[in-house]
Coordinates of C-alpha atoms and ligand atoms in Angstrom, one line a residue:
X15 CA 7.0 -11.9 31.1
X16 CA 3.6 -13.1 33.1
X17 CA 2.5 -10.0 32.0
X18 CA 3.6 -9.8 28.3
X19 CA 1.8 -13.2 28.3
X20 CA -1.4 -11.7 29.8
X21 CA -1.6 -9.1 27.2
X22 CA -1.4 -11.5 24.4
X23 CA -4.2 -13.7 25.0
X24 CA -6.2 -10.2 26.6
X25 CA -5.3 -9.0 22.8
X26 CA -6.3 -12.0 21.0
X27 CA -9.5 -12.6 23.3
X28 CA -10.5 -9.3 21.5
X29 CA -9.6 -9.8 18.3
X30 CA -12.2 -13.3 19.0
X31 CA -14.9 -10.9 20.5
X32 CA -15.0 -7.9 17.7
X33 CA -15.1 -10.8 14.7
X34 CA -17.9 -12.3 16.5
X35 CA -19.6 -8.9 16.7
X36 CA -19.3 -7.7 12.9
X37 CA -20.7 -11.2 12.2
X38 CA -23.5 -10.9 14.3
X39 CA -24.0 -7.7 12.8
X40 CA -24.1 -9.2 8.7
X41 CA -25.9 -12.0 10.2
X42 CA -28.6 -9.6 11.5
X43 CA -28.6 -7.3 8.6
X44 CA -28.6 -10.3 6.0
X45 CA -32.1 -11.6 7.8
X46 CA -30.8 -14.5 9.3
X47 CA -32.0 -16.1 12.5
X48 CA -29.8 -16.0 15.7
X49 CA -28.9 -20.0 15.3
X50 CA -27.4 -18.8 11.9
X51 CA -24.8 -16.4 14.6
X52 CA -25.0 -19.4 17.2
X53 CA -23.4 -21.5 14.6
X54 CA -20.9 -19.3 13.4
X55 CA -19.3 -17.8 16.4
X56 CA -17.0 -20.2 17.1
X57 CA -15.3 -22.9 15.0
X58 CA -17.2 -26.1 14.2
X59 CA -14.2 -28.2 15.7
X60 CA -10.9 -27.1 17.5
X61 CA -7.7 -29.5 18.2
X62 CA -5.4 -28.9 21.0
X63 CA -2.1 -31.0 20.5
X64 CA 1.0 -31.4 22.6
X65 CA 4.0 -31.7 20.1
X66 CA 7.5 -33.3 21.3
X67 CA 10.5 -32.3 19.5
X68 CA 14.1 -33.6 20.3
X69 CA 16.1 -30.4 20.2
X70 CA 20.0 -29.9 19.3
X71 CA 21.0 -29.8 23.0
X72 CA 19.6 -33.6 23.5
X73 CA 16.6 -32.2 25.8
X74 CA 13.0 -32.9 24.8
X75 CA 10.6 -30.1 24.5
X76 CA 6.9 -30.2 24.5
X77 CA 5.6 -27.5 22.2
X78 CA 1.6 -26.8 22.0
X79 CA -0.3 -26.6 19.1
X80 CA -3.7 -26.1 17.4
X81 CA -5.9 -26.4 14.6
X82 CA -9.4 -24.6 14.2
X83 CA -11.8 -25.6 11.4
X84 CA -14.4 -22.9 11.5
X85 CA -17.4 -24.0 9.0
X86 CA -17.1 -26.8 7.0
X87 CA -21.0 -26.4 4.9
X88 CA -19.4 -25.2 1.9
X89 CA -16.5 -26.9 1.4
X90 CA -13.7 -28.6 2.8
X91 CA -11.8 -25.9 5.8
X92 CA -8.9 -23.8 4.7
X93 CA -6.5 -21.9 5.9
X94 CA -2.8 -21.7 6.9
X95 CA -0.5 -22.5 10.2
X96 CA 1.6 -20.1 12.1
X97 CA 4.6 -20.5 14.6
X98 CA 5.1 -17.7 16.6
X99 CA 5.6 -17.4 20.4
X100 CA 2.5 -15.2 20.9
X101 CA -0.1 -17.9 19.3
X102 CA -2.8 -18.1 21.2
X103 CA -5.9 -20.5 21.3
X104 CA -8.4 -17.3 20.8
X105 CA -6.5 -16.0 17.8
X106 CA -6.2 -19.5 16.1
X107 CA -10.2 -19.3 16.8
X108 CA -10.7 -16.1 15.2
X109 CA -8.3 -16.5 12.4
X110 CA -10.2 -19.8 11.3
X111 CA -13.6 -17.4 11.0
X112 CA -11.6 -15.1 9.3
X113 CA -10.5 -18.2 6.8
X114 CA -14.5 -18.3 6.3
X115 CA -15.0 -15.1 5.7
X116 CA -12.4 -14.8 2.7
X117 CA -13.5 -18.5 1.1
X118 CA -16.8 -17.0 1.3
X119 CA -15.6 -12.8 -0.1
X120 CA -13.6 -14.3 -3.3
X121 CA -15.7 -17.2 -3.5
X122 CA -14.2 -20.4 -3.2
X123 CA -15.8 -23.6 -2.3
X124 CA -14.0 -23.3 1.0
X125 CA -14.7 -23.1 4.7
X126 CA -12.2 -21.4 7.1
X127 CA -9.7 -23.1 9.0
X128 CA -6.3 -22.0 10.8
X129 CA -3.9 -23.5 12.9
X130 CA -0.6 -22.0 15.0
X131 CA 1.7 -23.4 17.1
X132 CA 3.5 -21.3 20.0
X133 CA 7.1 -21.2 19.3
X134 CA 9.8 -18.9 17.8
X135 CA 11.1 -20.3 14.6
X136 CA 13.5 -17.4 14.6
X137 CA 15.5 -19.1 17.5
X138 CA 15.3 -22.7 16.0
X139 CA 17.5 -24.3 13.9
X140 CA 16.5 -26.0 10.1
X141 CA 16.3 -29.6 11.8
X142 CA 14.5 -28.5 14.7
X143 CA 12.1 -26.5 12.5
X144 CA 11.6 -29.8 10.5
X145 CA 10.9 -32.5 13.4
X146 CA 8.4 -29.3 14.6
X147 CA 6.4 -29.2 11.3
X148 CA 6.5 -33.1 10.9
X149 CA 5.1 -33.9 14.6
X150 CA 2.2 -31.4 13.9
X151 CA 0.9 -32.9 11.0
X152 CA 1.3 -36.3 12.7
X153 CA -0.7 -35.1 15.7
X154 CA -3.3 -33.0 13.7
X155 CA -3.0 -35.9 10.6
X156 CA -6.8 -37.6 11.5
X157 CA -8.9 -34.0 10.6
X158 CA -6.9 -32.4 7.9
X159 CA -6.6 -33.8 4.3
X160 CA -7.4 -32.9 0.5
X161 CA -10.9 -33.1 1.1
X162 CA -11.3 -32.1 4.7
X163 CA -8.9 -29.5 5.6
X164 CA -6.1 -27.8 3.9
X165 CA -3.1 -26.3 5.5
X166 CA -1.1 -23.4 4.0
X167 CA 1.8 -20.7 5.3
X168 CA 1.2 -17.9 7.6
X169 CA 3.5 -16.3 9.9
X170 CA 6.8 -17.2 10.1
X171 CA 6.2 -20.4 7.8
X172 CA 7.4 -21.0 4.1
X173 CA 7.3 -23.1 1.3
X174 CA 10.1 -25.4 2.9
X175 CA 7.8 -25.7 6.2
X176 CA 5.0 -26.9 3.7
X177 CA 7.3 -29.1 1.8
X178 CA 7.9 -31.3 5.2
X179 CA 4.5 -31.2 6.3
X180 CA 3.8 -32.5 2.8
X181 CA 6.4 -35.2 2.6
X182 CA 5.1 -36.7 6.4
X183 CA 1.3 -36.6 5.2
X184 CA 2.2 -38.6 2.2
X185 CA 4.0 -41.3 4.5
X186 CA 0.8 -41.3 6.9
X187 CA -1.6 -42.1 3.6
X188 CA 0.6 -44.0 2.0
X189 CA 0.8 -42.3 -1.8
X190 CA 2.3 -38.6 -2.8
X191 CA -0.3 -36.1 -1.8
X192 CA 0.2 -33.0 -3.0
X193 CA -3.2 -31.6 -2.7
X194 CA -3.2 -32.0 1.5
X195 CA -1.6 -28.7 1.5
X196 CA -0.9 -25.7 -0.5
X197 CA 2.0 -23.1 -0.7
X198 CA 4.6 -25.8 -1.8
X199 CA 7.8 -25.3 -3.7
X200 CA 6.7 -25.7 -7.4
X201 CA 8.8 -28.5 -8.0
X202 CA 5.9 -30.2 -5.5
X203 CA 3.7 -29.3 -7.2
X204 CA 2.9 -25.6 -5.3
X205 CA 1.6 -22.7 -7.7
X206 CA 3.6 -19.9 -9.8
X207 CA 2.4 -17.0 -8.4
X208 CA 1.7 -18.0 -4.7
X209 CA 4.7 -16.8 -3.1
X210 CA 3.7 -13.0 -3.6
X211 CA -0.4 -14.0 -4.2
X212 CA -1.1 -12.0 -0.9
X213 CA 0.5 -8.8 -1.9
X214 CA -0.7 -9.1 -5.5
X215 CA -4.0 -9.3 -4.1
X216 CA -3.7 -6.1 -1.8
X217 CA -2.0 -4.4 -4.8
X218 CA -5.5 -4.9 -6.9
X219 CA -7.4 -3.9 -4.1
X220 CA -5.5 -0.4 -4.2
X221 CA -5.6 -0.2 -7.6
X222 CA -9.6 -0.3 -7.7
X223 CA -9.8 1.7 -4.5
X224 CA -7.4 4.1 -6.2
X225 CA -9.7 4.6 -9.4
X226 CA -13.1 5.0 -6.4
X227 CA -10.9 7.7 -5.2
X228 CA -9.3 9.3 -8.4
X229 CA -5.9 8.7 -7.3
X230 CA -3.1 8.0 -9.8
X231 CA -1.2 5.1 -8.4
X232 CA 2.2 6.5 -10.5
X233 CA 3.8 9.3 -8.1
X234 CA 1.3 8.6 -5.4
X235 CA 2.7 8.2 -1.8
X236 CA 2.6 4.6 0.4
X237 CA 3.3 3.5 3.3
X238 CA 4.0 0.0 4.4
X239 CA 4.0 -1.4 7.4
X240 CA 6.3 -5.0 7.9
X241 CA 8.3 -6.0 5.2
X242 CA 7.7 -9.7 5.8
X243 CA 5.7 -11.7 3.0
X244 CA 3.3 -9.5 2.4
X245 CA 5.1 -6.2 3.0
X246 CA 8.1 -6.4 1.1
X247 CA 6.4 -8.0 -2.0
X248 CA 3.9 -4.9 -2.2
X249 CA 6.4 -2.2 -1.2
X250 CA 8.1 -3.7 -4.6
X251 CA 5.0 -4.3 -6.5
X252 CA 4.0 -0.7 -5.5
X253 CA 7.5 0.8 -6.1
X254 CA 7.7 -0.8 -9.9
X255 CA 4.4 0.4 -10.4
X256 CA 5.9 3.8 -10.1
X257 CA 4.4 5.0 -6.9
X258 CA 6.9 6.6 -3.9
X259 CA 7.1 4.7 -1.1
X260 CA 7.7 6.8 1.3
X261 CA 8.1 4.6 4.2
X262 CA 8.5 1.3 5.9
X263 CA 9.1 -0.6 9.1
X264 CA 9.6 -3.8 10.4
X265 CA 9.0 -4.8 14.2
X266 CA 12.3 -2.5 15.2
X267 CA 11.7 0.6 13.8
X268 CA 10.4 2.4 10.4
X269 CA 12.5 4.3 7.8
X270 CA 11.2 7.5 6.3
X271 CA 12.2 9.2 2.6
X272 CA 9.6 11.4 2.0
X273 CA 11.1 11.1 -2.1
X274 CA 10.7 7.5 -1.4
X275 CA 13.2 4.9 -0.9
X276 CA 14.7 2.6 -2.9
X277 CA 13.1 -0.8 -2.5
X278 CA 15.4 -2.7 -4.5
X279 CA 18.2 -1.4 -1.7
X280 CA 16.0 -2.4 1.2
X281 CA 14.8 -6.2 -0.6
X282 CA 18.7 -6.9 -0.7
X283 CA 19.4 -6.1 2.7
X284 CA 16.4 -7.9 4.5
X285 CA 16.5 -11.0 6.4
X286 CA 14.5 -13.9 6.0
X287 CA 11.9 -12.1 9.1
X288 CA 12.0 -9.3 7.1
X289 CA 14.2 -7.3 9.4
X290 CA 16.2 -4.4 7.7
X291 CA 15.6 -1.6 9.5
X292 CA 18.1 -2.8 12.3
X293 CA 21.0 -1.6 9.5
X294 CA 20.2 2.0 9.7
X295 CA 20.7 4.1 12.2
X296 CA 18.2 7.0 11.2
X297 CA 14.6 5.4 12.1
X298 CA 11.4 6.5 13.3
X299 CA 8.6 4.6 15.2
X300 CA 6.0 2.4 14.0
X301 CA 3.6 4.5 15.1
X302 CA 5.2 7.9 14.0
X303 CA 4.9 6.2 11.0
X304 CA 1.4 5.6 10.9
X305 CA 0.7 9.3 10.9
X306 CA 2.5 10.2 8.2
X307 CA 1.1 12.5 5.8
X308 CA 0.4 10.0 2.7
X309 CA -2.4 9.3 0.0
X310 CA -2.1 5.2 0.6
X311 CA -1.5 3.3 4.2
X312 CA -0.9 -0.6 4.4
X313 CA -0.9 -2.3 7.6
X314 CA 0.8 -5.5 6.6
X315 CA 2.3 -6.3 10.6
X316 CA 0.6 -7.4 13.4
X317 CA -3.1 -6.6 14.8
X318 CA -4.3 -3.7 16.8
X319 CA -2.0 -0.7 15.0
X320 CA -5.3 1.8 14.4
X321 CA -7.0 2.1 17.5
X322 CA -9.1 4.9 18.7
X323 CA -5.9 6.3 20.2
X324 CA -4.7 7.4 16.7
X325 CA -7.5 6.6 14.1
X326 CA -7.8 10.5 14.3
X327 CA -4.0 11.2 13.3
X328 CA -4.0 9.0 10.5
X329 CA -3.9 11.3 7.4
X330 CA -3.8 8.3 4.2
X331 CA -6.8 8.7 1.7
X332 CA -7.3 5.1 2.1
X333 CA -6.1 2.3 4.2
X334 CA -5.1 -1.4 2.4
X335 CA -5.3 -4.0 5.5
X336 CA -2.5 -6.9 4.0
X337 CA -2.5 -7.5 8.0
X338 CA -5.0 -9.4 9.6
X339 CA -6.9 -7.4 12.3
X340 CA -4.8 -4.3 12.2
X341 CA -7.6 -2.0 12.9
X342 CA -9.7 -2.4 15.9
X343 CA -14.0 -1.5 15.3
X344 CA -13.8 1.9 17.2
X345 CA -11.2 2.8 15.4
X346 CA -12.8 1.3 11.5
X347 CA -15.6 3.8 13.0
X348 CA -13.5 7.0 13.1
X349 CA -12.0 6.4 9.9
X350 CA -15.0 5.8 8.1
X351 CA -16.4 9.1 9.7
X352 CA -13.4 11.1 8.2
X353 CA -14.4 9.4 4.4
X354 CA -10.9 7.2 4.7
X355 CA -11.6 4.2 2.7
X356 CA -10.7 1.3 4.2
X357 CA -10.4 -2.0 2.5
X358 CA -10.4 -4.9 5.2
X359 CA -8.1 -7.2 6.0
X360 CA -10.8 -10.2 4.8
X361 CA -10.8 -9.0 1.2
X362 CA -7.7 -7.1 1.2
X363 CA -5.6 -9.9 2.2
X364 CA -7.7 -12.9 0.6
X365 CA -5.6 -12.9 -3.2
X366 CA -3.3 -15.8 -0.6
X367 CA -5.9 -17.9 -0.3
X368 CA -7.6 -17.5 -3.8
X369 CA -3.7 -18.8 -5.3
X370 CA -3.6 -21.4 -2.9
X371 CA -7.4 -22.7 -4.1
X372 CA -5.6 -22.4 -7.5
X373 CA -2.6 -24.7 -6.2
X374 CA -4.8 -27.3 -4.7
X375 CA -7.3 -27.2 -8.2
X376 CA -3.7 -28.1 -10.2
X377 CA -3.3 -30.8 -7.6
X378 CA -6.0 -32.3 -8.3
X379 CA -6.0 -32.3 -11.9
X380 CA -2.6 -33.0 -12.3
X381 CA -2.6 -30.6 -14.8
X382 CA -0.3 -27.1 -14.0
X383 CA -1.1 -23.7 -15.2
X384 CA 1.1 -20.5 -16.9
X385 CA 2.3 -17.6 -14.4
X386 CA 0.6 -15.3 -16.6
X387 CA -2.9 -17.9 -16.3
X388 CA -2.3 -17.4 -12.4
X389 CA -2.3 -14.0 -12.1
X390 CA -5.3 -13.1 -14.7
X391 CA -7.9 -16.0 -12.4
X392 CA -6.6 -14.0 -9.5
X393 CA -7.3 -10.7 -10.9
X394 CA -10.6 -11.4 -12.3
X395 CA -11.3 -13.0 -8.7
X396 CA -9.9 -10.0 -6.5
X397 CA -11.6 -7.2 -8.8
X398 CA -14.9 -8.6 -8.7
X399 CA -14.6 -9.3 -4.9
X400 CA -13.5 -6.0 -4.4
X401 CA -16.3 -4.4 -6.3
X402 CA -19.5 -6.5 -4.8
X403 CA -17.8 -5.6 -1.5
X404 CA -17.8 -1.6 -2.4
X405 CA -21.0 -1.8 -3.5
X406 CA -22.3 -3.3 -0.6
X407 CA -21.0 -0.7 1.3
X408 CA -22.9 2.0 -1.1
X409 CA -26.3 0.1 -1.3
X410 CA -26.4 -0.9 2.2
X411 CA -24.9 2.3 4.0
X412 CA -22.4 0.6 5.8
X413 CA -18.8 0.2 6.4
X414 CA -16.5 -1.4 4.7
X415 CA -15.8 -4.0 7.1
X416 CA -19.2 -4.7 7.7
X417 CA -19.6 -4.7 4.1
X418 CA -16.7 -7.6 3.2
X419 CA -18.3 -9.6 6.2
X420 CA -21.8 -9.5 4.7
X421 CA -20.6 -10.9 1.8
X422 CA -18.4 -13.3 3.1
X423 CA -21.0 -15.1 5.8
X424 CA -24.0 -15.3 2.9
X425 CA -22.5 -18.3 0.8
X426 CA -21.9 -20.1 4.0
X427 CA -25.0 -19.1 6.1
X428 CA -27.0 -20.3 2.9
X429 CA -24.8 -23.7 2.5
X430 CA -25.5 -24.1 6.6
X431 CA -29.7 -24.0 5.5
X432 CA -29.2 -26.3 2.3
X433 CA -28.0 -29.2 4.6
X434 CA -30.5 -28.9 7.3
X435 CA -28.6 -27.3 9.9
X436 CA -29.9 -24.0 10.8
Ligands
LIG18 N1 -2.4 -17.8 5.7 C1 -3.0 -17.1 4.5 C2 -4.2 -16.3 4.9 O1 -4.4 -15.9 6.1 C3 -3.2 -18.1 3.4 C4 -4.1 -19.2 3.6 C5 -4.2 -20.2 2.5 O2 -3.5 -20.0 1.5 O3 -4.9 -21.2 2.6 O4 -5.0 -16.0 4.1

């Protein structure tokens, strides 16, 4: 267990150190001075909270939270909260730059922000889960806000978990504020389209990576990897779309069908985790899986997954990151070497964020959009993200990663000199 918990924060201590390193990197190939790096290696502000929660049993337990705000020169921070028991103050850290660096890749008036809190919602009950979500946004209530920083759903949190941490800011201020955080139910006033906006965004992304690479998405073979949020909506998006999924896996194992499975099948069966696999008994690993022979990969799990351990067994044409931080730099290197095109988790995953800046612009207004209004903003947004990233890449002679994080520090490096700072 001591261990386990080593690992982790050893993990997410890297995760920290390699974002700060690909910024440093755009920084320095953007022109900027080192204060321009100075400032953004770490987050502007970081809250540490201690949250009690009455459990079922009677007892009182102290769970520990936090809440980054990376950059706030554009725009207010943004970015969403995760409960999960390996949350660690490093990976809250990173995630927050990785909030900037999308706001800054699809272009919202946005800085990053993230916030987790160590826990395992999958052992806690409904009224547990709520007393949780309500005592963070009381501890966390005097820096977040409409215009200073706006929660959102990550790992292991939903609309429901926004719809509480809604309903307790509201009480705090006083009047119904639906704008303090995005990912609601819509009948609060959350966004058609939100629910699957992540793996709508990763699905454009392949589809313009696709036409760089002349594949036909129809018949072409995926992979997916987790069939949580993310995962399960693009292995369906993907399978409607005509292509063969040809695999999956969740954090217990991976099924294979080299014809493809049937997704419908598999959506039906899945828990509210995602787990499925658990109800078959022919499964592979999650990292047999990887190798696969297969035109499309998509890490939509957990960080780490491509290292330089097996960057040189992966056989996709391209690889789709829905996950955060699923492939470490060494191993970005090799597979940009052996022409894979990778499209990184920053841009990749950002169409989440982009519905959730759509969300909060409804709040404000008051005034709520069309599905089918939703989803042509978001594709206009994700295409042209996609494409200024790509051709950075070209231009520059760089790789894609270092590509998206050029383009997603310039906005805010440039806001940063406007107001004096750097
Ligand atoms: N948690 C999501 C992300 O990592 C969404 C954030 C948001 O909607 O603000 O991009």
């Amino acid at each position: 267990m001591v261990a386990d918990k080593q690992a982790d924060s050893q993990d997410s201590n890297d995760v920290l150190v390699s974002t700060q390193e690909v910024i440093q990197t755009a920084l320095n190939k953007l022109g900027y001075p080192e204060e321009a790096y100075e400032l953004m290696k770490e987050p502007v502000r970081m809250m540490i909270v201690r949250i009690p929660v009455r459990m079922d049993d009677g007892k009182i337990k102290i769970f520990t939270g936090y809440r980054a705000q990376h950059n706030d020169a554009v725009g207010p921070t943004k970015g969403g909260v995760r409960f999960h028991p390996n949350v660690t103050e490093n990976e809250v850290r990173a995630l927050s730059i990785w909030m900037s660096l999308k706001a800054g890749i699809v272009d919202l008036p946005y800085g990053g922000g993230k916030g987790g809190i160590i826990c395992d919602p999958r052992k806690m009950s409904f009224r547990e889960l709520e007393a949780l979500s309500r005592g963070y946004v009381r501890a966390i209530s005097q820096i977040v806000g409409p215009t200073k920083d706006i929660p959102a759903p990550d790992v292991f949190t939903n609309s429901q978990i926004m719809a509480w941490m809604m309903d307790e800011y509201s009480r705090i201020d006083e009047f119904n504020n639906p704008g303090f955080i995005t990912g609601k139910p819509i009948v609060l006033g959350g966004s058609h389209g939100r629910e699957s906006a992540t793996a709508k965004g990763v699905t454009i992304c392949i589809e313009e990576a696709c036409k760089k690479r002349g594949i036909d998405i129809k018949g072409a073979r995926v992979i997916v990897q987790g069939f949580g949020n993310a995962g399960s909506f693009l292995a369906k998006f993907m399978y409607d779309m005509g292509a063969k999924v040809i695999a999956i896996s969740d954090a217990e194992g991976a099924l294979h069908d080299p014809d493809g499975l049937d997704i419908d099948y598999l959506l039906d069966r899945r828990d509210s985790f995602g787990t499925v696999t658990n109800l078959f008994e022919e499964t592979i690993s999650n990292q047999d899986m990887l190798e696969l022979e297969t035109d499309i990969l998509v890490p939509a799990a957990i960080e780490n997954q491509i290292t330089k351990d097996n960057a040189h067994n992966i056989k996709a044409s391209i690889v789709v990151e829905a996950a955060n931080g699923p492939t470490t730099l060494e191993a970005t290197k090799i597979l940009t070497e052996r022409d894979i095109l990778i499209v990184p988790d920053v841009l990749a995953s950002s169409g989440g964020v982009t519905v959730s800046y759509f969300e909060w612009v409804q709040n404000n207004q008051g005034y709520y959009w069309k599905e089918e209004e939703v989803q042509e903003k978001l594709r206009e947004v994700l295409v042209k993200a996609f494409n200024n990233v790509y051709t950075t890449s070209q231009n520059r002679q760089v790789d894609m990663r270092l590509a998206a994080y050029m383009v997603g520090v310039r906005k805010m490096t440039e806001a940063a000199r406007f107001r004096g700072w750097i």
